């Protein structure tokens, strides 16, 4: 357990960030041009928290250095608490320097923004995103010049080690080059995207939220066989292109449990559309022969985080609508993403992420119609418009908990928007 009075460590070397007042943080957004030193050091975790690019949380920060892993909590005030000891650090640089000196006492600086990762992504990427948004004319090279030093240092170490062992381990330089050229995409919160339009990059990654984090009950429970996880992971390791497969299982309306019993890999890549129909027909036959239902799908993000893109969310929503069941019944559809070769994973294990999409209210509401119904008004002397729609919808709804929760979500959105 963390000590009751944690030690605050301020050892960050020359690259420690400056503490800014509220007015100075506002000045950051209004400044332009090269941004001077504020561009490089003035952007603190507190700034990123205030503008919603990151969120506080337990275990969301990590450092991987020379085979050692360090995990930290991001606090509400922008400080970092090292999980192992409970020590508090004022900045990423202070924490990175402290941790690296434990491994390598000769280490002089920590290059914190390049070394510390937030949910698998380097903090320097969030700094760059902030600058693009609030200082689009700033010189991006000033953001990354201290961060690139760390990457170059660790890259040189790996190459030098390979030079010593090149007769025994040929090809490791190629692996390191491949790793350095992986394109990192920063996940965003869906609520920050605003209106979806054609100009929005469909490959934008979206952070996932637990149902408890948005004050909702999880509409169903999921059980996945270990054989399914093994086959999915193996399939996703076979190619650096995206692969896809389907999930077979059973849905129990009484217990609200979705059980995934088998994975059916498509023996084509996601981009091989010519043979997709034949492969899908074969999988449908296998499902029927085994007495299983189609309960979901999976695909890979070979070198990226196991988080859905906007395109994945649209596909998942489409699958959910197709598998919702007959006679207005409710049957969930599970989406799973596997990230086998992403270097932000903890160790060598792939990250496997299940997800489900909560339909946004704008998908079923027309908010700009001139004759929009006001549900607080009365339909008849003793019945409001809201009571009217509740009574009508309940005539069609099956008597199960999950569908009732969806209807309650619809009613709450109608109340908020009208």
Coordinates of N, CA, C and O in Angstrom, one line a residue, residues 233 236-237 338-341 345-352:
X233 N -5.2 -15.5 -31.5 CA -3.9 -14.9 -31.3 C -2.9 -15.5 -32.4 O -2.1 -14.8 -33.0
X236 N -3.7 -14.1 -35.9 CA -3.3 -12.7 -36.0 C -1.8 -12.5 -36.1 O -1.3 -11.5 -36.6
X237 N -1.0 -13.5 -35.7 CA 0.4 -13.4 -35.8 C 1.0 -13.8 -37.2 O 2.2 -13.6 -37.5
X338 N -7.2 -7.8 -31.9 CA -6.0 -8.3 -31.4 C -4.8 -7.5 -31.9 O -4.8 -7.3 -33.2
X339 N -3.9 -7.1 -31.1 CA -2.7 -6.4 -31.5 C -1.5 -7.2 -31.2 O -0.9 -7.1 -30.1
X340 N -1.0 -8.0 -32.2 CA 0.1 -8.9 -31.9 C 1.5 -8.3 -31.9 O 2.3 -8.7 -31.1
X341 N 1.8 -7.4 -32.8 CA 3.1 -6.8 -32.9 C 3.3 -5.4 -32.5 O 4.2 -4.7 -32.9
X345 N 2.6 -3.0 -26.2 CA 2.1 -4.1 -25.4 C 3.0 -4.4 -24.2 O 4.2 -4.1 -24.2
X346 N 2.4 -4.9 -23.1 CA 3.2 -5.3 -22.0 C 3.9 -6.6 -22.2 O 3.3 -7.7 -22.2
X347 N 5.2 -6.6 -22.5 CA 5.9 -7.8 -22.8 C 5.5 -8.4 -24.2 O 5.2 -7.6 -25.1
X348 N 5.7 -9.7 -24.4 CA 5.5 -10.3 -25.7 C 4.0 -10.7 -25.9 O 3.6 -11.1 -27.0
X349 N 3.2 -10.7 -24.9 CA 1.8 -11.2 -25.1 C 1.0 -10.1 -25.9 O 1.1 -8.9 -25.7
X350 N 0.2 -10.6 -26.8 CA -0.7 -9.8 -27.6 C -1.7 -9.2 -26.7 O -2.1 -9.8 -25.7
X351 N -2.2 -8.0 -27.0 CA -3.3 -7.3 -26.4 C -4.6 -7.7 -27.1 O -4.7 -7.5 -28.3
X352 N -5.5 -8.3 -26.4 CA -6.8 -8.7 -27.0 C -7.9 -8.0 -26.3 O -8.1 -8.1 -25.1

